[in-house]
PDB file of C-alpha atoms in Angstrom:
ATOM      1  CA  UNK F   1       2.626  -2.792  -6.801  1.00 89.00           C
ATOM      2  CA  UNK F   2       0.742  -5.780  -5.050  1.00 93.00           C
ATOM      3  CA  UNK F   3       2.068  -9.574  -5.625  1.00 93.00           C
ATOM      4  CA  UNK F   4       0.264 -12.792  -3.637  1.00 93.00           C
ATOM      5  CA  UNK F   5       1.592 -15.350  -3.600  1.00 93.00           C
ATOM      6  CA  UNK F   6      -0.366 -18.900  -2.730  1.00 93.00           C
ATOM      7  CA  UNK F   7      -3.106 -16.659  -0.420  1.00 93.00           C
ATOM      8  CA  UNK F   8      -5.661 -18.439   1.600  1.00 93.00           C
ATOM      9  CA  UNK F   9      -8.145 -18.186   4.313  1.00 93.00           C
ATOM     10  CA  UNK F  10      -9.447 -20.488   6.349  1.00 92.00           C
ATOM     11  CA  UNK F  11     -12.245 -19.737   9.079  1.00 89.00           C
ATOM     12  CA  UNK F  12     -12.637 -22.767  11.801  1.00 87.00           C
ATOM     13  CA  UNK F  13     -10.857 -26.317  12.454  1.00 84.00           C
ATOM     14  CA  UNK F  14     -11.630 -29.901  11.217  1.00 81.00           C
ATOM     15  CA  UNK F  15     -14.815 -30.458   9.239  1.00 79.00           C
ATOM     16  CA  UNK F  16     -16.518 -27.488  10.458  1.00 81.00           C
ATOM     17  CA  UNK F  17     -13.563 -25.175   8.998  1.00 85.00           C
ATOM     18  CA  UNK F  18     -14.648 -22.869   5.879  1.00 87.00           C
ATOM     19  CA  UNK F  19     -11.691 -22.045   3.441  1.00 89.00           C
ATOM     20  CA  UNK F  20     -13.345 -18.521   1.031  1.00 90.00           C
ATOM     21  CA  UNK F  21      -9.450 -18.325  -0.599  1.00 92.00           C
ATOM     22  CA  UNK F  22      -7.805 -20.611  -1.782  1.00 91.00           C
ATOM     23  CA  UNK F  23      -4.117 -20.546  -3.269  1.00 92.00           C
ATOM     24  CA  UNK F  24      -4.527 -17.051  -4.811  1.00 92.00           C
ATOM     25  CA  UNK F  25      -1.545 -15.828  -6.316  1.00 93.00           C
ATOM     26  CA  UNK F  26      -1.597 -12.413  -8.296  1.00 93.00           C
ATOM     27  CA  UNK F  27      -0.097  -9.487  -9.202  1.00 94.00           C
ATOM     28  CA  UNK F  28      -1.519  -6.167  -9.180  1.00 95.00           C
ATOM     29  CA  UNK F  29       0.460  -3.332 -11.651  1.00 95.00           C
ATOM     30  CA  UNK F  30       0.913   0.206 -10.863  1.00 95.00           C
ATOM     31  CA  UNK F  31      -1.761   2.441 -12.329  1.00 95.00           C
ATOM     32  CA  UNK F  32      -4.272  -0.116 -13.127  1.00 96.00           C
ATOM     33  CA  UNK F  33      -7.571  -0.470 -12.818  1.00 96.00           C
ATOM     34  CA  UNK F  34      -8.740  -3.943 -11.665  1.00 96.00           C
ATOM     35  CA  UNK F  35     -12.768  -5.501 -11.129  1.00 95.00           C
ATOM     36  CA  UNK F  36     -12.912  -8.598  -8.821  1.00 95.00           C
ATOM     37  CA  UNK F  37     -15.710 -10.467 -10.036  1.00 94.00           C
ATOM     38  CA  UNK F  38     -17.666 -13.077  -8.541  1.00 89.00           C
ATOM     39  CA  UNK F  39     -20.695 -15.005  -7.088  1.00 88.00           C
ATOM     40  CA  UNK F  40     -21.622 -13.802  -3.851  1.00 85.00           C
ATOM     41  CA  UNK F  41     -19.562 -15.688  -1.078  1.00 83.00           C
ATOM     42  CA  UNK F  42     -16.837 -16.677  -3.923  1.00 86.00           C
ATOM     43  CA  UNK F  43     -14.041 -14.944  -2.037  1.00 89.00           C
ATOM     44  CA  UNK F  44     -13.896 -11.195  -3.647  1.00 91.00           C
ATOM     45  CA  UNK F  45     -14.115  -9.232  -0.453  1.00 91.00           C
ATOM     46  CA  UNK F  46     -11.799 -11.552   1.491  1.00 92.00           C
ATOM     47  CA  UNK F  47      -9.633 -11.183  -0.967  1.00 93.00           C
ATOM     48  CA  UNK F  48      -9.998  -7.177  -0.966  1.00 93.00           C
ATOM     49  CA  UNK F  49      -9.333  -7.368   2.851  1.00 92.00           C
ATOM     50  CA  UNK F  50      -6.057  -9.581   2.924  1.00 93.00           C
ATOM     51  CA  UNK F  51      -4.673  -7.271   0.054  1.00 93.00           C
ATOM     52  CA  UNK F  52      -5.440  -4.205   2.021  1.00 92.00           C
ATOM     53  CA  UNK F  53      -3.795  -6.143   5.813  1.00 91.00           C
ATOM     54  CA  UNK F  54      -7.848  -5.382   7.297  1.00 91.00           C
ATOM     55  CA  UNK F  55      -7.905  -9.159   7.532  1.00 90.00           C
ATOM     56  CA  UNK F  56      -4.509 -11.608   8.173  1.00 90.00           C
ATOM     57  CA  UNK F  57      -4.219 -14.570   5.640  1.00 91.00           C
ATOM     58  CA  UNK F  58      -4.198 -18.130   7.201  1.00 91.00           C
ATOM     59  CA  UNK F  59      -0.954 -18.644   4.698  1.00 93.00           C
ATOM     60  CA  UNK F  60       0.537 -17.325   1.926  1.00 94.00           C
ATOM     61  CA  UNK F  61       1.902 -13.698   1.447  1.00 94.00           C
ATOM     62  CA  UNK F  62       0.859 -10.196   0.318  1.00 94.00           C
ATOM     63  CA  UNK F  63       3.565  -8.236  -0.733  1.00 94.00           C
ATOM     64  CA  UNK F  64       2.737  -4.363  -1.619  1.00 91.00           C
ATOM     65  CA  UNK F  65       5.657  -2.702  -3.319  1.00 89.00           C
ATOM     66  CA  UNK F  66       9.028  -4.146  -1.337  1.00 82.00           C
ATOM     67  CA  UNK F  67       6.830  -4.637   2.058  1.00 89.00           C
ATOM     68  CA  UNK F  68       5.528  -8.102   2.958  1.00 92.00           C
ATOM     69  CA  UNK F  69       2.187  -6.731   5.031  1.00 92.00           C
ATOM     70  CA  UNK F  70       1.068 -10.390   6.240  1.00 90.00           C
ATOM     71  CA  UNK F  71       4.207 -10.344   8.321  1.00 89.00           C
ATOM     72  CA  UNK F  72       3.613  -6.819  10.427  1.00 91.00           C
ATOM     73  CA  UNK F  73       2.520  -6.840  13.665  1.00 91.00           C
ATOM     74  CA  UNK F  74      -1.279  -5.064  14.368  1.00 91.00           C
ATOM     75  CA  UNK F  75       0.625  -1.629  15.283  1.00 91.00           C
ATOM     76  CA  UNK F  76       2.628  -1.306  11.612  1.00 92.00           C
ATOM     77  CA  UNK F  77      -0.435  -2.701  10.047  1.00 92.00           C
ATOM     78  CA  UNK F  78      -2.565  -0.362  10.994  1.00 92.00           C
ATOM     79  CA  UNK F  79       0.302   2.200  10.533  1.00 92.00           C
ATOM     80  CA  UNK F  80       0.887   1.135   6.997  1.00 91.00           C
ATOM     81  CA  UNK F  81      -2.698   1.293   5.857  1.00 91.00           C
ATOM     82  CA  UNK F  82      -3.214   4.202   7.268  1.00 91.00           C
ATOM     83  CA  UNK F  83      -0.639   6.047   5.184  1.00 89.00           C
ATOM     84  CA  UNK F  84      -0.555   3.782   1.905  1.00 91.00           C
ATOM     85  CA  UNK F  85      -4.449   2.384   1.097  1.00 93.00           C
ATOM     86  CA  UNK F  86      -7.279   4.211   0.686  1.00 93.00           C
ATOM     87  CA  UNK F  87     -10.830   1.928   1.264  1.00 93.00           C
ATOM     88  CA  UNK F  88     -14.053   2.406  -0.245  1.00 92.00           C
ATOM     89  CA  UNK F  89     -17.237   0.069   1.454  1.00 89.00           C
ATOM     90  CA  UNK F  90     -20.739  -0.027   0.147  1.00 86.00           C
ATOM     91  CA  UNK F  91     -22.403   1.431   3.263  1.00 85.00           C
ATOM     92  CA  UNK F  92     -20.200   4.490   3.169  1.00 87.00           C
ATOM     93  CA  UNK F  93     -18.832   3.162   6.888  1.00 90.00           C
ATOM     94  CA  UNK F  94     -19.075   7.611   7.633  1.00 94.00           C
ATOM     95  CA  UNK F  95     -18.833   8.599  11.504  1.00 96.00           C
ATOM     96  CA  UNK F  96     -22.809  10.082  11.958  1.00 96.00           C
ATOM     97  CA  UNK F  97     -21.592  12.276  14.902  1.00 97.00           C
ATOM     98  CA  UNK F  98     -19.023  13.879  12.741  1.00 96.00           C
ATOM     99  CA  UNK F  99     -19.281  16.053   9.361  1.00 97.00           C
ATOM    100  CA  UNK F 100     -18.561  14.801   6.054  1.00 96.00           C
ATOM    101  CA  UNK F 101     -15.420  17.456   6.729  1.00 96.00           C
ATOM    102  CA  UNK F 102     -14.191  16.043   9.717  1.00 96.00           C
ATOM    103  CA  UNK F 103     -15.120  12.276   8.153  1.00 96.00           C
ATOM    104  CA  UNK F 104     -12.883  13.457   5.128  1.00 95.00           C
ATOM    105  CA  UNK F 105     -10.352  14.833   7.634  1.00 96.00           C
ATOM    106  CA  UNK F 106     -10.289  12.186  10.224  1.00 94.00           C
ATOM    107  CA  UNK F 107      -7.242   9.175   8.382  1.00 93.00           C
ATOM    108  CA  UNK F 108      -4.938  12.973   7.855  1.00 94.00           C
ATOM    109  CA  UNK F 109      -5.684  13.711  12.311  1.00 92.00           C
ATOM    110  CA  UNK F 110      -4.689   9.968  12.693  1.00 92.00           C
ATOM    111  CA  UNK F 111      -1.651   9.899  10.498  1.00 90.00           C
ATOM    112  CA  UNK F 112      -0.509  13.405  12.136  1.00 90.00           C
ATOM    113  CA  UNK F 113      -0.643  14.907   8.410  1.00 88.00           C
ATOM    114  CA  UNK F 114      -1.681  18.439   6.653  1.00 88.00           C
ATOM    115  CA  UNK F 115      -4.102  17.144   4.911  1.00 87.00           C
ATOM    116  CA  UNK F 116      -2.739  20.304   2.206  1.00 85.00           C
ATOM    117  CA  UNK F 117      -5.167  18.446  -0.889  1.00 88.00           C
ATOM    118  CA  UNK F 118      -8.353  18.681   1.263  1.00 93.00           C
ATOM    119  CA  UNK F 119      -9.684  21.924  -0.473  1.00 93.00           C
ATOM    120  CA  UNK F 120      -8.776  20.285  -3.953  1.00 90.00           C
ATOM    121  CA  UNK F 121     -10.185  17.131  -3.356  1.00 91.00           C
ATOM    122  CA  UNK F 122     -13.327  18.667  -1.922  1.00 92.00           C
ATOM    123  CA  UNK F 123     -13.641  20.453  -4.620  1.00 91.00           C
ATOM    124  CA  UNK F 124     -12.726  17.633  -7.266  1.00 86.00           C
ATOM    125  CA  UNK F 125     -15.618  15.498  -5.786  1.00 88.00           C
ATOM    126  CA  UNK F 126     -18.158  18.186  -5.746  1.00 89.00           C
ATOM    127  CA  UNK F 127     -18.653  18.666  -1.483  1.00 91.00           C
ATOM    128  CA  UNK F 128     -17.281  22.486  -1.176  1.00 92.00           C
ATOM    129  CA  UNK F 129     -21.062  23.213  -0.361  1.00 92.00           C
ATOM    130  CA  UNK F 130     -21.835  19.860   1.840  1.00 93.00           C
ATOM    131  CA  UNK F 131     -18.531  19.602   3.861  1.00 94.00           C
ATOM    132  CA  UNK F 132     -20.267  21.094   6.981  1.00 96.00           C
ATOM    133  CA  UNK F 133     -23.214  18.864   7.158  1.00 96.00           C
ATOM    134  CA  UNK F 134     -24.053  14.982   8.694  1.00 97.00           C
ATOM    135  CA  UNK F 135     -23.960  12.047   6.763  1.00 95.00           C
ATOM    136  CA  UNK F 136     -27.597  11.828   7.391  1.00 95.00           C
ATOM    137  CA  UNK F 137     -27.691  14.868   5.772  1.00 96.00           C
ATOM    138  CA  UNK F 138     -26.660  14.031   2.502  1.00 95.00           C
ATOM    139  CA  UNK F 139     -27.668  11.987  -0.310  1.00 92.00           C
ATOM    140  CA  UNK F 140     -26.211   8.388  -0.758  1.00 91.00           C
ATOM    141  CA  UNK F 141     -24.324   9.669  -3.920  1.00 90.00           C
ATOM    142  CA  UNK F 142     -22.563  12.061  -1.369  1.00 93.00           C
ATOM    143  CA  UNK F 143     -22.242  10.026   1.165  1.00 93.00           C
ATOM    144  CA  UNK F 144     -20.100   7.794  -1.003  1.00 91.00           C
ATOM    145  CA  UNK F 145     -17.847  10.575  -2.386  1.00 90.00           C
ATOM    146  CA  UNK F 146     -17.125  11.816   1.048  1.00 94.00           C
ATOM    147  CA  UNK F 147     -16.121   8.224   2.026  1.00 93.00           C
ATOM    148  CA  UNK F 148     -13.733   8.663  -1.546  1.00 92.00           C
ATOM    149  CA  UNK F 149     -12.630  11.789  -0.347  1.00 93.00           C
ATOM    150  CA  UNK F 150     -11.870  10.075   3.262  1.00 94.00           C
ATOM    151  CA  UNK F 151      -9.863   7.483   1.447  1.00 93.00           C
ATOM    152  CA  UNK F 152      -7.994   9.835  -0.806  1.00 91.00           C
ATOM    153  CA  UNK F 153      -6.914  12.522   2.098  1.00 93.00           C
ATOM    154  CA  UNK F 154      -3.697  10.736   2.551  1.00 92.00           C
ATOM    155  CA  UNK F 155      -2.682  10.380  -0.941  1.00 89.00           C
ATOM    156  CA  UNK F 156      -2.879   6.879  -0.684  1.00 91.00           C
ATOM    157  CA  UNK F 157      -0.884   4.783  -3.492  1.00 91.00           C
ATOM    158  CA  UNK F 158      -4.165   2.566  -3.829  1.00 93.00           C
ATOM    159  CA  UNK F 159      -7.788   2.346  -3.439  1.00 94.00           C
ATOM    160  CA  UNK F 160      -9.852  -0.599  -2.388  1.00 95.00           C
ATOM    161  CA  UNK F 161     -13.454  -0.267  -3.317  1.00 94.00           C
ATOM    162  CA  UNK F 162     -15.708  -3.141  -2.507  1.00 93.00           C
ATOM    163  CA  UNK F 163     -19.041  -2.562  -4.281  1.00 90.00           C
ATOM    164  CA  UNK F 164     -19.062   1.014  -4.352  1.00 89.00           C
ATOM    165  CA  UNK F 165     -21.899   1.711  -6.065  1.00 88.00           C
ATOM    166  CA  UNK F 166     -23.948  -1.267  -4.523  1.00 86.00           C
ATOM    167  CA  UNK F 167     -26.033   0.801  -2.336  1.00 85.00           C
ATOM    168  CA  UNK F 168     -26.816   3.794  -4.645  1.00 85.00           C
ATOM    169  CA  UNK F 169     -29.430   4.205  -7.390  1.00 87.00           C
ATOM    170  CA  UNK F 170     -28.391   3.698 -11.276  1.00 89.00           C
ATOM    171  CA  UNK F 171     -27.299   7.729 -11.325  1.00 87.00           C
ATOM    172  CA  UNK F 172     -25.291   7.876  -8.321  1.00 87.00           C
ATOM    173  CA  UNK F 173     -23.573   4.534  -8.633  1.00 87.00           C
ATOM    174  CA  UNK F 174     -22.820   5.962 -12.473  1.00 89.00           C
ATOM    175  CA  UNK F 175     -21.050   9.320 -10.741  1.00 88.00           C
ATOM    176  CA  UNK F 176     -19.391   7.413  -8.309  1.00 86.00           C
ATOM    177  CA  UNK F 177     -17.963   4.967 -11.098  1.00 90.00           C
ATOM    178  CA  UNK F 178     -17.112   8.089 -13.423  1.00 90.00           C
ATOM    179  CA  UNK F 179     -15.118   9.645 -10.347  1.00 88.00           C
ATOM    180  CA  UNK F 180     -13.284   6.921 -10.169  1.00 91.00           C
ATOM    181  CA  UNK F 181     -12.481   6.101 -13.813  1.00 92.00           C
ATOM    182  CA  UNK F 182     -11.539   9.633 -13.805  1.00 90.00           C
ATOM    183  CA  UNK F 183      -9.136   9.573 -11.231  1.00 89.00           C
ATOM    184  CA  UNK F 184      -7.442   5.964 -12.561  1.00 92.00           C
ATOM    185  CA  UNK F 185      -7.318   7.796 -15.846  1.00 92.00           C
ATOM    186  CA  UNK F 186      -5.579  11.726 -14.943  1.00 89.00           C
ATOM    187  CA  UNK F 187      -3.928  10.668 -11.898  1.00 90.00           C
ATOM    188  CA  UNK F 188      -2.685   6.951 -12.706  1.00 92.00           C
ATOM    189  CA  UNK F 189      -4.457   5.965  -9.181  1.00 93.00           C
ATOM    190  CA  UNK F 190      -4.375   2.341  -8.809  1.00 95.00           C
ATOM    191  CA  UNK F 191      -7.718   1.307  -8.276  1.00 96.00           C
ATOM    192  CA  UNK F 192      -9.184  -2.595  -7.026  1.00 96.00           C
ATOM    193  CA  UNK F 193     -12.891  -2.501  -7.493  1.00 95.00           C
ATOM    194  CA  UNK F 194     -15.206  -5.479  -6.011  1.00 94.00           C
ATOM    195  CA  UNK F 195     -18.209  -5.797  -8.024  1.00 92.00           C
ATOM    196  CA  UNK F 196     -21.488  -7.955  -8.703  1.00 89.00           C
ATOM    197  CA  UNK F 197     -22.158  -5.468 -11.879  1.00 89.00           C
ATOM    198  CA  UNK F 198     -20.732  -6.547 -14.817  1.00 89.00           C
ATOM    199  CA  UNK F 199     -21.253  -3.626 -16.721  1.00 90.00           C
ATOM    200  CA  UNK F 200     -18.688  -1.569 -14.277  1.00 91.00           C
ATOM    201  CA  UNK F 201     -16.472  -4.357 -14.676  1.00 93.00           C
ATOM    202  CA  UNK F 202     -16.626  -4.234 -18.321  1.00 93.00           C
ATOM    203  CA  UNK F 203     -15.367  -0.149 -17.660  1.00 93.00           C
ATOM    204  CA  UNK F 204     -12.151  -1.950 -15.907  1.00 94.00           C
ATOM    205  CA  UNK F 205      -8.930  -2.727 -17.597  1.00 93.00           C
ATOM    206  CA  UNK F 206      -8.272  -5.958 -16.089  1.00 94.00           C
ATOM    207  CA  UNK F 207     -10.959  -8.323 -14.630  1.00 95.00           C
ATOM    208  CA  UNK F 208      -9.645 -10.704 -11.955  1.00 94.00           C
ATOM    209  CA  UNK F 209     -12.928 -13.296 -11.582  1.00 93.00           C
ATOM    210  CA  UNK F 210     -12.870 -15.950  -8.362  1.00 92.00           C
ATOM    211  CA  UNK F 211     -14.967 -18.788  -8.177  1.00 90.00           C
ATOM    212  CA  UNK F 212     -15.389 -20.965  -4.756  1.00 88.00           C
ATOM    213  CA  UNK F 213     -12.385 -19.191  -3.438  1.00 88.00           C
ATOM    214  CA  UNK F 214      -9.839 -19.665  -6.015  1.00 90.00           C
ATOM    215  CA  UNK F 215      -8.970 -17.170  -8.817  1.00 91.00           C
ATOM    216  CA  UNK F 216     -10.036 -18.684 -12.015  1.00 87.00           C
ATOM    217  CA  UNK F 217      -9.191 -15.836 -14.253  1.00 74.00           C
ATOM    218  CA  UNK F 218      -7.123 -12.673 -13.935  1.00 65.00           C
TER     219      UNK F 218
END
């Protein structure tokens, strides 16, 4: 589904420049269920962000199913995500003028879609009785499945999660984590998962680890 090929990064010019990927070539199957692993600053999240065309590589290419994203323009970028990847951040990144509905419903208003799997993912993610109140509102452990609910309204054909359950307590980050095993498992969602906690990675079929930009195993 996803294939790099000789990814980097580089922030700055000269001897002031700062490279967090290096040469990172991968390959990312449908239906699996992948942990990035790493120090903090070793490259996970950059990489998460050039796979999912939120950041634009230096060199190199991302290719996601038979469409090379590092080559689209801003417009089809932000078209293509849109429609194809689902993301999942730490600090929930929900709207705190809007409901967790209209959070949920706000990628299916943008992409001009029905949104026909709201009630069912709603449901799935147990928010039928929270759908109508603010983010501040609701618990972290909500919070963050109304952001996975957000990321799923557009049947997306992957998820990026970068640390999400880094900002809840042991029980919500375990809910979170079983959501998402859950859907990798029934649904065969592919599923990239950033993570510091090496006991979620250990729940992962594949572990991808970088150290000091560059993928050392995976």
């Amino acid at each position: 589904m996803i294939r790099t090929e000789n990814l980097c990064k580089i922030y700055g010019k000269g001897e002031g420049a700062v490279a967090p990927l290096r040469n990172a070539s991968l390959e990312i199957a449908e239906g699996e269920l992948v942990a990035i692993i790493g120090k903090s600053g070793s490259g996970k999240t950059t990489l998460l962000n050039l796979l999912g065309g939120l950041d634009k590589a230096t060199s190199g290419n991302v290719f996601f199913n038979d469409t090379e994203i590092t080559s689209l323009n801003d417009e089809k970028l932000a078209d293509f995500r849109l429609n194809n990847i689902g993301f999942v951040f730490q600090f929930f990144d929900l709207l705190p003028e809007l409901t967790a509905a209209e959070n949920i419903l706000l990628p299916a208003r943008l992409a001009k879609k029905s949104a026909s799997k709201y009630s069912e993912i709603v449901e799935n993610l147990g928010l039928s009785e929270r759908v109508n109140h603010y983010p501040a509102q609701l618990s972290g452990g909500q919070q963050q499945r109304a952001a996975i609910a957000r990321a799923l309204i557009n049947n997306p054909e992957i998820l990026l999660c970068d640390e999400p359950t880094g900002n809840l307590d042991e029980r919500s980050g375990n809910e979170v984590m079983e959501l998402l095993l859950k859907m990798n498992r029934e649904q065969n969602k592919t599923i990239l998962i950033v993570t510091h906690n090496p006991e979620i990675a250990k729940q992962c079929g594949r572990i991808i680890e970088i150290s000091d930009g560059e993928i050392i195993v995976g």
